[in-house]
Every structure is written in structure tokens, then in C-alpha cells.
Tab-separated table of C-alpha atoms in Angstrom:
chain	number	residue	atom	x	y	z
Q	245	UNK	CA	24.805	14.514	-29.630
Q	246	UNK	CA	22.324	16.061	-32.023
Q	247	UNK	CA	19.859	13.233	-31.322
Q	248	UNK	CA	20.124	13.999	-27.601
Q	249	UNK	CA	19.583	17.629	-28.135
Q	250	UNK	CA	16.471	16.918	-30.199
Q	251	UNK	CA	15.101	14.704	-27.497
Q	252	UNK	CA	15.655	17.485	-24.893
Q	253	UNK	CA	13.947	20.046	-27.145
Q	254	UNK	CA	11.016	17.585	-27.723
Q	255	UNK	CA	10.650	17.038	-23.922
Q	256	UNK	CA	10.773	20.809	-23.240
Q	257	UNK	CA	8.126	21.460	-25.944
Q	258	UNK	CA	5.858	18.806	-24.407
Q	259	UNK	CA	6.416	20.164	-20.889
Q	260	UNK	CA	5.498	23.657	-22.044
Q	261	UNK	CA	2.436	22.210	-23.750
Q	262	UNK	CA	1.402	20.589	-20.519
Q	263	UNK	CA	1.605	23.698	-18.371
Q	264	UNK	CA	-0.273	25.707	-20.917
Q	265	UNK	CA	-2.981	22.954	-21.336
Q	266	UNK	CA	-6.470	24.266	-20.385
Q	267	UNK	CA	-7.127	21.063	-18.353
Q	268	UNK	CA	-3.805	21.566	-16.501
Q	269	UNK	CA	-4.842	25.147	-15.566
Q	270	UNK	CA	-8.255	23.833	-14.530
Q	271	UNK	CA	-6.531	21.236	-12.333
Q	272	UNK	CA	-4.496	24.023	-10.670
Q	273	UNK	CA	-7.626	26.175	-10.211
Q	274	UNK	CA	-9.327	23.358	-8.312
Q	275	UNK	CA	-7.002	23.974	-5.389
Q	276	UNK	CA	-7.459	27.719	-5.330
Q	277	UNK	CA	-11.201	27.975	-5.613
Q	278	UNK	CA	-13.008	29.374	-2.581
Q	279	UNK	CA	-14.376	27.042	0.106
Q	280	UNK	CA	-16.190	27.898	3.185
Q	281	UNK	CA	-14.223	25.354	5.317
Q	282	UNK	CA	-10.979	26.956	4.016
Q	283	UNK	CA	-12.170	30.502	4.512
Q	284	UNK	CA	-12.891	29.883	8.267
Q	285	UNK	CA	-9.786	27.771	8.739
Q	286	UNK	CA	-11.575	24.528	9.513
Q	287	UNK	CA	-10.630	22.289	6.548
Q	288	UNK	CA	-9.409	19.574	8.859
Q	289	UNK	CA	-11.053	20.439	12.190
Q	290	UNK	CA	-12.564	17.117	13.360
Q	291	UNK	CA	-15.473	18.632	15.286
Q	292	UNK	CA	-16.677	20.375	12.136
Q	293	UNK	CA	-16.534	17.152	10.211
Q	294	UNK	CA	-18.437	15.231	12.937
Q	295	UNK	CA	-21.067	18.073	13.137
Q	296	UNK	CA	-21.518	17.948	9.343
Q	297	UNK	CA	-21.842	14.105	9.225
Q	298	UNK	CA	-24.098	14.240	12.254
Q	299	UNK	CA	-26.425	16.614	10.446
Q	300	UNK	CA	-26.551	14.286	7.432
Q	301	UNK	CA	-27.329	11.224	9.637
Q	302	UNK	CA	-30.185	13.013	11.410
Q	303	UNK	CA	-33.473	11.723	9.862
Q	304	UNK	CA	-35.115	15.051	10.884
Q	305	UNK	CA	-32.434	17.141	9.271
Q	306	UNK	CA	-33.110	20.041	6.919
Q	307	UNK	CA	-31.616	18.046	4.021
Q	308	UNK	CA	-35.005	16.168	3.803
Q	309	UNK	CA	-33.293	12.773	3.225
Q	310	UNK	CA	-34.868	11.028	6.240
Q	311	UNK	CA	-32.900	7.777	6.907
Q	312	UNK	CA	-31.234	7.606	3.469
Q	313	UNK	CA	-27.753	8.562	4.847
Q	314	UNK	CA	-27.923	5.998	7.593
Q	315	UNK	CA	-28.748	3.331	4.965
Q	316	UNK	CA	-25.845	4.466	2.766
Q	317	UNK	CA	-23.499	4.181	5.770
Q	318	UNK	CA	-24.667	0.622	6.474
Q	319	UNK	CA	-24.317	-0.342	2.853
Q	320	UNK	CA	-20.773	1.154	2.907
Q	321	UNK	CA	-19.847	-1.350	5.641
Q	322	UNK	CA	-20.293	-4.129	3.043
Q	323	UNK	CA	-17.768	-2.583	0.640
Q	324	UNK	CA	-14.670	-4.529	-0.158
Q	325	UNK	CA	-12.406	-1.647	0.956
Q	326	UNK	CA	-14.061	-1.419	4.360
Q	327	UNK	CA	-12.165	-3.086	7.218
Q	328	UNK	CA	-14.769	-5.315	8.827
Q	329	UNK	CA	-15.719	-5.759	12.469
Q	330	UNK	CA	-15.075	-9.183	13.956
Q	331	UNK	CA	-18.817	-9.255	14.617
Q	332	UNK	CA	-19.693	-8.553	10.962
Q	333	UNK	CA	-21.230	-11.990	10.290
Q	334	UNK	CA	-23.483	-11.710	13.312
Q	335	UNK	CA	-25.613	-8.877	11.914
Q	336	UNK	CA	-28.762	-10.241	10.319
Q	337	UNK	CA	-29.653	-6.641	9.432
Q	338	UNK	CA	-27.383	-6.752	6.391
Q	339	UNK	CA	-29.503	-9.528	4.735
Q	340	UNK	CA	-32.609	-7.407	4.712
Q	341	UNK	CA	-31.078	-3.839	4.647
Q	342	UNK	CA	-32.825	-2.722	1.351
Q	343	UNK	CA	-36.253	-3.283	2.782
Q	344	UNK	CA	-35.814	-2.111	6.359
Q	345	UNK	CA	-37.812	0.798	7.826
Q	346	UNK	CA	-35.849	2.843	10.381
Q	347	UNK	CA	-37.623	4.935	12.939
Q	348	UNK	CA	-36.972	6.970	16.113
Q	349	UNK	CA	-33.587	7.958	14.849
Q	350	UNK	CA	-31.766	10.346	17.173
Q	351	UNK	CA	-28.270	11.707	16.449
Q	352	UNK	CA	-25.942	13.937	18.375
Q	353	UNK	CA	-24.534	16.299	17.320
Q	354	UNK	CA	-27.216	17.622	14.849
Q	355	UNK	CA	-28.076	21.062	13.494
Q	356	UNK	CA	-30.123	21.778	16.612
Q	357	UNK	CA	-27.860	20.328	19.273
Q	358	UNK	CA	-24.150	20.871	18.706
Q	359	UNK	CA	-22.974	19.090	21.892
Q	360	UNK	CA	-21.607	15.542	21.564
Q	361	UNK	CA	-22.642	12.777	23.919
Q	362	UNK	CA	-20.327	12.465	26.921
Q	363	UNK	CA	-20.432	9.352	29.071
Q	364	UNK	CA	-18.861	9.397	32.536
Q	365	UNK	CA	-15.305	7.967	32.555
Q	366	UNK	CA	-15.756	6.477	29.016
Q	367	UNK	CA	-15.347	9.622	26.937
Q	368	UNK	CA	-17.092	11.897	24.402
Q	369	UNK	CA	-18.401	10.215	21.259
Q	370	UNK	CA	-17.847	12.203	18.001
Q	371	UNK	CA	-21.276	11.060	16.783
Q	372	UNK	CA	-23.758	8.885	18.554
Q	373	UNK	CA	-26.880	7.492	16.781
Q	374	UNK	CA	-29.672	5.371	18.196
Q	375	UNK	CA	-32.925	4.240	16.720
Q	376	UNK	CA	-34.870	1.168	15.721
Q	377	UNK	CA	-35.745	-0.732	12.588
Q	378	UNK	CA	-38.576	-3.005	11.490
Q	379	UNK	CA	-38.372	-5.954	9.124
Q	380	UNK	CA	-41.847	-6.132	7.536
Q	381	UNK	CA	-41.282	-9.666	6.303
Q	382	UNK	CA	-40.452	-11.286	9.626
Q	383	UNK	CA	-42.312	-8.744	11.873
Q	384	UNK	CA	-39.045	-8.313	13.802
Q	385	UNK	CA	-38.343	-4.975	15.432
Q	386	UNK	CA	-34.902	-4.202	16.921
Q	387	UNK	CA	-32.962	-1.261	18.304
Q	388	UNK	CA	-29.742	0.010	16.713
Q	389	UNK	CA	-26.837	2.017	18.193
Q	390	UNK	CA	-23.865	3.437	16.409
Q	391	UNK	CA	-20.762	5.227	17.644
Q	392	UNK	CA	-18.801	7.135	14.920
Q	393	UNK	CA	-15.245	8.215	15.644
Q	394	UNK	CA	-13.431	10.544	13.209
Q	395	UNK	CA	-9.704	11.172	12.901
Q	396	UNK	CA	-7.873	13.452	10.553
Q	397	UNK	CA	-4.470	14.617	11.827
Q	398	UNK	CA	-4.963	13.516	15.459
Q	399	UNK	CA	-3.778	10.044	16.556
Q	400	UNK	CA	-5.785	6.975	17.207
Q	401	UNK	CA	-6.008	5.942	20.865
Q	402	UNK	CA	-6.416	2.118	21.123
Q	403	UNK	CA	-7.529	2.416	24.764
Q	404	UNK	CA	-10.314	4.799	23.729
Q	405	UNK	CA	-11.350	2.234	20.981
Q	406	UNK	CA	-11.613	-0.516	23.500
Q	407	UNK	CA	-13.504	1.648	26.102
Q	408	UNK	CA	-16.122	2.755	23.516
Q	409	UNK	CA	-16.680	-0.766	22.318
Q	410	UNK	CA	-16.903	-2.170	25.797
Q	411	UNK	CA	-19.416	0.496	26.744
Q	412	UNK	CA	-21.847	0.007	23.837
Q	413	UNK	CA	-21.875	-3.813	24.152
Q	414	UNK	CA	-22.173	-3.799	27.915
Q	415	UNK	CA	-24.970	-1.245	27.993
Q	416	UNK	CA	-26.960	-2.454	24.948
Q	417	UNK	CA	-26.416	-6.268	24.968
Q	418	UNK	CA	-29.647	-7.066	23.024
Q	419	UNK	CA	-29.321	-4.362	20.338
Q	420	UNK	CA	-27.495	-4.139	16.998
Q	421	UNK	CA	-24.352	-2.218	17.913
Q	422	UNK	CA	-22.051	-0.710	15.302
Q	423	UNK	CA	-18.737	0.996	15.796
Q	424	UNK	CA	-17.532	3.002	12.737
Q	425	UNK	CA	-14.143	4.670	12.523
Q	426	UNK	CA	-13.534	7.187	9.738
Q	427	UNK	CA	-9.863	8.066	9.132
Q	428	UNK	CA	-7.521	9.045	6.208
Q	429	UNK	CA	-5.395	5.805	6.111
Q	430	UNK	CA	-6.243	2.200	6.822
Q	431	UNK	CA	-3.936	-0.647	7.711
Q	432	UNK	CA	-4.636	-4.337	7.108
Q	433	UNK	CA	-7.257	-4.841	9.721
Q	434	UNK	CA	-9.448	-2.918	12.223
Q	435	UNK	CA	-7.323	-4.139	15.191
Q	436	UNK	CA	-4.116	-2.970	13.420
Q	437	UNK	CA	-5.721	0.402	12.526
Q	438	UNK	CA	-7.515	1.385	15.701
Q	439	UNK	CA	-6.485	-1.212	18.290
Q	440	UNK	CA	-9.832	-3.095	18.569
Q	441	UNK	CA	-11.339	-5.578	16.089
Q	442	UNK	CA	-14.971	-4.714	16.966
Q	443	UNK	CA	-14.773	-1.606	14.834
Q	444	UNK	CA	-15.513	-1.095	11.159
Q	445	UNK	CA	-12.964	1.195	9.562
Q	446	UNK	CA	-13.537	3.330	6.420
Q	447	UNK	CA	-11.471	6.049	4.852
Q	448	UNK	CA	-12.586	9.506	3.589
Q	449	UNK	CA	-12.299	8.330	-0.019
Q	450	UNK	CA	-14.987	5.712	0.558
Q	451	UNK	CA	-17.058	8.247	2.569
Q	452	UNK	CA	-16.886	10.584	-0.442
Q	453	UNK	CA	-17.582	7.997	-3.202
Q	454	UNK	CA	-20.183	5.723	-1.540
Q	455	UNK	CA	-21.956	8.050	0.842
Q	456	UNK	CA	-21.613	11.727	0.061
Q	457	UNK	CA	-21.751	11.737	-3.747
Q	458	UNK	CA	-24.933	9.502	-3.942
Q	459	UNK	CA	-26.633	12.084	-1.692
Q	460	UNK	CA	-26.275	14.737	-4.355
Q	461	UNK	CA	-28.408	12.740	-6.762
Q	462	UNK	CA	-31.214	11.940	-4.367
Q	463	UNK	CA	-34.533	13.299	-5.662
Q	464	UNK	CA	-35.688	14.438	-2.174
Q	465	UNK	CA	-32.484	16.408	-1.387
Q	466	UNK	CA	-33.342	19.961	-0.282
Q	467	UNK	CA	-31.833	22.099	-3.087
Q	468	UNK	CA	-31.091	24.833	-0.571
Q	469	UNK	CA	-28.612	22.620	1.221
Q	470	UNK	CA	-27.019	21.122	-1.829
Q	471	UNK	CA	-24.275	23.753	-2.034
Q	472	UNK	CA	-23.235	22.846	1.549
Q	473	UNK	CA	-22.692	19.188	0.565
Q	474	UNK	CA	-20.779	20.172	-2.595
Q	475	UNK	CA	-18.552	22.443	-0.481
Q	476	UNK	CA	-17.871	19.517	1.869
Q	477	UNK	CA	-16.913	17.173	-0.898
Q	478	UNK	CA	-14.582	19.778	-2.311
Q	479	UNK	CA	-13.099	20.359	1.128
Q	480	UNK	CA	-11.944	16.725	1.228
Q	481	UNK	CA	-9.485	17.443	-1.626
Q	482	UNK	CA	-7.376	19.962	0.314
Q	483	UNK	CA	-4.058	18.652	1.576
Q	484	UNK	CA	-3.167	19.514	5.150
Q	485	UNK	CA	0.059	18.433	6.891
Q	486	UNK	CA	0.552	15.794	4.174
Q	487	UNK	CA	-2.949	14.446	4.487
Q	488	UNK	CA	-5.269	14.394	1.517
Q	489	UNK	CA	-8.565	12.774	2.505
Q	490	UNK	CA	-10.182	12.118	-0.903
Q	491	UNK	CA	-9.667	12.615	-4.592
Q	492	UNK	CA	-12.597	14.127	-6.310
Q	493	UNK	CA	-14.261	12.862	-9.456
Q	494	UNK	CA	-13.176	16.068	-11.247
Q	495	UNK	CA	-9.562	15.555	-10.247
Q	496	UNK	CA	-9.722	11.966	-11.529
Q	497	UNK	CA	-11.216	13.065	-14.813
Q	498	UNK	CA	-8.636	15.833	-15.417
Q	499	UNK	CA	-5.727	13.680	-14.324
Q	500	UNK	CA	-6.684	10.823	-16.760
Q	501	UNK	CA	-7.168	13.344	-19.591
Q	502	UNK	CA	-3.762	14.989	-18.931
Q	503	UNK	CA	-2.007	11.647	-18.513
Q	504	UNK	CA	-3.477	10.231	-21.828
Q	505	UNK	CA	-2.035	13.269	-23.640
Q	506	UNK	CA	1.286	13.760	-21.719
Q	507	UNK	CA	2.044	10.337	-20.371
Q	508	UNK	CA	5.712	10.510	-21.454
Q	509	UNK	CA	6.211	13.829	-19.501
Q	510	UNK	CA	4.573	12.449	-16.308
Q	511	UNK	CA	6.489	9.164	-16.547
Q	512	UNK	CA	9.819	10.896	-17.109
Q	513	UNK	CA	9.237	13.184	-14.139
Q	514	UNK	CA	8.101	10.248	-11.942
Q	515	UNK	CA	11.105	8.097	-12.958
Q	516	UNK	CA	13.505	11.006	-12.210
Q	517	UNK	CA	11.996	11.620	-8.763
Q	518	UNK	CA	12.129	7.868	-8.031
Q	519	UNK	CA	15.649	7.599	-9.191
Q	520	UNK	CA	16.658	10.513	-6.994
Q	521	UNK	CA	15.002	8.721	-4.063
Q	522	UNK	CA	12.628	11.671	-3.657
Q	523	UNK	CA	9.503	9.590	-3.805
Q	524	UNK	CA	8.703	5.858	-3.589
Q	525	UNK	CA	5.142	5.915	-2.463
Q	526	UNK	CA	1.872	7.862	-2.799
Q	527	UNK	CA	2.110	11.609	-2.117
Q	528	UNK	CA	-0.604	11.082	0.498
Q	529	UNK	CA	2.212	9.675	2.677
Q	530	UNK	CA	4.471	12.752	2.346
Q	531	UNK	CA	5.955	13.498	5.769
Q	532	UNK	CA	4.478	16.487	7.634
Q	533	UNK	CA	6.558	19.571	7.950
Q	534	UNK	CA	8.732	19.597	11.043
Q	535	UNK	CA	9.864	16.620	12.987
Q	536	UNK	CA	7.146	14.983	15.035
Q	537	UNK	CA	7.982	14.126	18.591
Q	538	UNK	CA	6.477	11.662	21.054
Q	539	UNK	CA	6.625	7.895	21.542
Q	540	UNK	CA	5.340	5.246	19.129
Q	541	UNK	CA	3.786	2.148	20.652
Q	542	UNK	CA	2.763	-0.930	18.779
Q	543	UNK	CA	1.825	-4.561	19.700
Q	544	UNK	CA	3.143	-7.611	17.803
Q	545	UNK	CA	1.913	-11.028	18.888
Q	546	UNK	CA	0.847	-9.582	22.331
Q	547	UNK	CA	4.322	-8.094	22.896
Q	548	UNK	CA	4.429	-4.308	23.206
Q	549	UNK	CA	7.149	-2.269	21.608
Q	550	UNK	CA	7.789	1.412	22.382
Q	551	UNK	CA	10.097	3.696	20.497
Q	552	UNK	CA	11.012	7.394	20.543
Q	553	UNK	CA	11.316	7.286	16.705
Q	554	UNK	CA	10.845	4.915	13.774
Q	555	UNK	CA	14.567	4.175	14.012
Q	556	UNK	CA	14.311	3.254	17.711
Q	557	UNK	CA	11.065	1.191	17.188
Q	558	UNK	CA	12.429	-0.731	14.223
Q	559	UNK	CA	15.613	-1.535	16.174
Q	560	UNK	CA	13.543	-3.192	18.932
Q	561	UNK	CA	11.232	-4.954	16.583
Q	562	UNK	CA	14.181	-6.306	14.543
Q	563	UNK	CA	15.855	-7.740	17.614
Q	564	UNK	CA	12.635	-9.425	18.644
Q	565	UNK	CA	11.993	-10.983	15.196
Q	566	UNK	CA	15.537	-12.287	14.979
Q	567	UNK	CA	15.793	-13.687	18.496
Q	568	UNK	CA	12.357	-15.393	18.264
Q	569	UNK	CA	13.224	-16.940	14.798
Q	570	UNK	CA	10.322	-15.174	13.098
Q	571	UNK	CA	12.421	-14.464	9.951
Q	572	UNK	CA	13.308	-18.036	9.066
Q	573	UNK	CA	10.583	-18.507	6.444
Q	574	UNK	CA	10.731	-15.248	4.595
Q	575	UNK	CA	12.721	-14.603	1.457
Q	576	UNK	CA	15.460	-11.996	1.843
Q	577	UNK	CA	15.784	-9.225	0.997
Q	578	UNK	CA	12.089	-8.226	1.420
Q	579	UNK	CA	10.144	-5.064	0.568
Q	580	UNK	CA	6.604	-3.854	0.059
Q	581	UNK	CA	7.288	-2.655	-3.528
Q	582	UNK	CA	9.797	-2.784	-6.366
Q	583	UNK	CA	11.813	0.349	-5.474
Q	584	UNK	CA	12.958	-0.349	-1.898
Q	585	UNK	CA	13.655	-3.172	0.387
Q	586	UNK	CA	12.663	-2.988	4.038
Q	587	UNK	CA	14.820	-5.732	5.480
Q	588	UNK	CA	17.921	-7.537	4.207
Q	589	UNK	CA	20.484	-10.109	5.316
Q	590	UNK	CA	23.179	-8.831	2.955
Q	591	UNK	CA	26.486	-7.788	4.516
Q	592	UNK	CA	26.022	-4.441	2.813
Q	593	UNK	CA	22.297	-3.893	2.413
Q	594	UNK	CA	21.265	-2.299	-0.901
Q	595	UNK	CA	17.960	-1.429	-2.511
Q	596	UNK	CA	16.922	-2.881	-5.988
Q	597	UNK	CA	18.388	0.189	-7.603
Q	598	UNK	CA	21.798	-0.454	-6.110
Q	599	UNK	CA	21.712	2.346	-3.517
Q	600	UNK	CA	22.774	1.569	0.002
Q	601	UNK	CA	20.157	1.570	2.742
Q	602	UNK	CA	19.938	5.184	3.830
Q	603	UNK	CA	19.404	4.890	7.599
Q	604	UNK	CA	19.674	1.190	8.458
Q	605	UNK	CA	19.356	-0.369	11.945
Q	606	UNK	CA	21.253	-3.691	12.343
Q	607	UNK	CA	21.051	-6.760	14.521
Q	608	UNK	CA	23.247	-9.786	13.902
Q	609	UNK	CA	23.154	-10.389	10.080
Q	610	UNK	CA	19.945	-8.375	9.449
Q	611	UNK	CA	19.385	-4.751	8.585
Q	612	UNK	CA	16.111	-2.724	8.360
Q	613	UNK	CA	15.727	0.534	6.446
Q	614	UNK	CA	14.279	3.238	8.707
Q	615	UNK	CA	14.332	6.153	6.241
Q	616	UNK	CA	10.583	6.668	6.386
Q	617	UNK	CA	8.135	8.918	8.277
Q	618	UNK	CA	5.991	7.680	11.132
Q	619	UNK	CA	2.828	6.837	9.290
Q	620	UNK	CA	4.680	5.105	6.460
Q	621	UNK	CA	6.741	3.226	9.059
Q	622	UNK	CA	3.617	1.961	10.792
Q	623	UNK	CA	2.170	0.869	7.504
Q	624	UNK	CA	5.387	-0.992	6.628
Q	625	UNK	CA	5.392	-2.806	9.957
Q	626	UNK	CA	1.734	-3.806	9.478
Q	627	UNK	CA	2.512	-5.192	5.989
Q	628	UNK	CA	5.640	-6.963	7.229
Q	629	UNK	CA	3.780	-8.595	10.157
Q	630	UNK	CA	1.052	-9.692	7.719
Q	631	UNK	CA	3.713	-11.290	5.506
Q	632	UNK	CA	5.054	-13.048	8.637
Q	633	UNK	CA	1.589	-14.046	9.706
Q	634	UNK	CA	1.958	-12.154	13.020
Q	635	UNK	CA	-0.776	-10.148	14.654
Q	636	UNK	CA	-0.175	-6.377	14.685
Q	637	UNK	CA	-1.903	-3.378	16.210
Q	638	UNK	CA	-1.052	0.267	16.912
Q	639	UNK	CA	-1.357	1.582	20.422
Q	640	UNK	CA	0.050	5.031	20.125
Q	641	UNK	CA	1.634	7.026	17.230
């Protein structure tokens, strides 16, 4: 009994040490420091983000970086974490990217023209860039066109993805055409993420790390606009409706420093929350406040499934998987991690910790856990279909 009391006192002492640690206070202050995007209530307003990125991409912008940002974007498409376009290997441009000279770059919106490009019955492009490049070694000159689409808390529309891709390839058949989607969370492929495999998909973390941060070190950067870019990077750290777009370098440094000193406290808290079934995945997937309404539509192996909720959707998907014998070659029970199973053929389905499935749907001898929010549910279906070697794409969330 005395030993247990000493452990409790020791833990309390360490916890008090943590909350009075200067680095912990600095960590808290990160989220309360003033930011122009927060002041005007536009931290997650997509048109502000597209206007800002359009300004950076404009070779004639007041940042004085010329085509550097465009080059950084194209290099980012080669990153391992980028979901590649099905046309990726067709682009010869990547082989000579470091020595290319870009010219005649036009971007909308930009700091002088705030209106996006709208095309007939196709839609309005968040950012549209056109220009040309010259390969000095082969004397080859070619036009380049890029459509950028940004999402933060609005939903991807797969029909829109297809229409934009069809338009750029039909209207510019002899050019290098790129489609780049920027969004907080990626699935296993471009098709699964945005509904069309001609797109490249990157998240805001990669945008921050590989494009925005290198800009700050560029020797030609106009010092007068540097504070604007710093404000933008700091804006990415604010959480909104459960969405945190990027973790800053400062956050990482402070987190590592605190964890090295108080790892037992963090581990104990995490274990307790996990045991209480409060968390079992990254906090970036925390459900939004309030229950979201509206249908969810996905496509598996060219078959479309529509549900009013994750529970309804999983029920229909489970029936299809069982009736079409898609589950014969997967080990049961199955899950995406060590803390929960997603599907089980046990008569009473339980998770690895011994807890019963919280909200199961059942069909024949199989049960699926549906106690997840929409975004997490879609990610689970994507992972599950990948395990089953089935094609998957979202149509509407």
C-alpha cells in the first residue's frame, strides 16, 4: 500500500513538473499567439489559402522569387509521401527539372487579380497556372498547365475531379498538364482520395515542409513579405473542426524535448486514454463537434455503395464482401492497428483488449465495428480494400 502511494506521489510530482516546465508553457503559448488569419476569422477559409498560394506561384509576385515556388511544387510531386498521378511516368520534365527555365508564367488568382478562372460548365479552378519551359540541352520548349484544387473542411467531389481532368487534357493535348490536389488527409491512392487517378495529391504537412519553409531561406525573398509567409506557416497549426493541417518545426522540437524529460507521464496518460477507449488514433482524426448529416458514397470494384451513416454504409459493404466471397483469404479478426479490430468472425466479437465491439453491424457470421467518425471510417474502408486487393474510391462524404 505504501509503495502504491509513493508511486502516486511520484507521478503527481512529475505531472506538476511538466505543467510548470518552461517548454510546456511555450508549447501552450504557440496556440494563443496572434495570427492575422485567426484575427479575421479566416484560418481555414479555402479561398484565402488559394489566394495566398496563387500569390506565391506568380513569377511576377512581390515576393521576388520568380519561378522558384513553381519549381518547389514540381519537386514536391516526386516526394515519397505524394500520391502520384497515373501519368507520372509520362512526364519527361522531371528528368531535367533542376535545369529548366520557366517563362511566361501566368497564375490566377494573384495579388493583382483576385478572381479565379471559371470555365463554362466545368467549374471554377481554385488556382490555374499556365506557362512554358525551355530545356537548354535538348533545345525543347513546351507549354505547361496546372490546376490546383484545395480542400480543408469541405468535401471532395469526385465528379469535379473528373471534369477538371477531362477539361485540361481535352483542351491542351500537346502540353504538360498537371493536376494537384492539396488536402489535410490522404488515402492510399489518388483515385481513392479524390475519385480520379490523374491527380497528384499532397497534404498540408508536405506543403509546409517541402514548399513553404524552404521559401523562407531563399536569398532573393523580399524581406517585407517574409512576415506574411511566417504567419501562413503558423496558421497551419491551428486546429479547426478536428482538422490540424500541419505540425510546425517548433511544435516538433518542443514536443520531443518534453517527451524526453517526461516520457513516463505522457505514456501513462496515453495508456489510460487508450484503455478507456477514448483514443485509438491520431488526434487529427478527432470527430468534429456535432453530428454530421448527409449521405456517404464510395465505390468498391466498380460497385457503388451509399449510406446515411458509417453504420449504414458498413452494413452494405459487409453484405457485399461476404456474398461475393471477398473475405475468404483474409485472417480473422482483422484491424488496422493493435488496439482495435475492424472485422471479426467471432460469435461475440471483441477487440484485442477484451472489450466487446461497441457498435457492430452483422451479416451471417461476420461483424464490423462502426464506432468511428466519417473520415476515420472512410480511411478504414480504404485500408481494408487495400488489404483485400480491391479498388476503392470516395464519391461523396
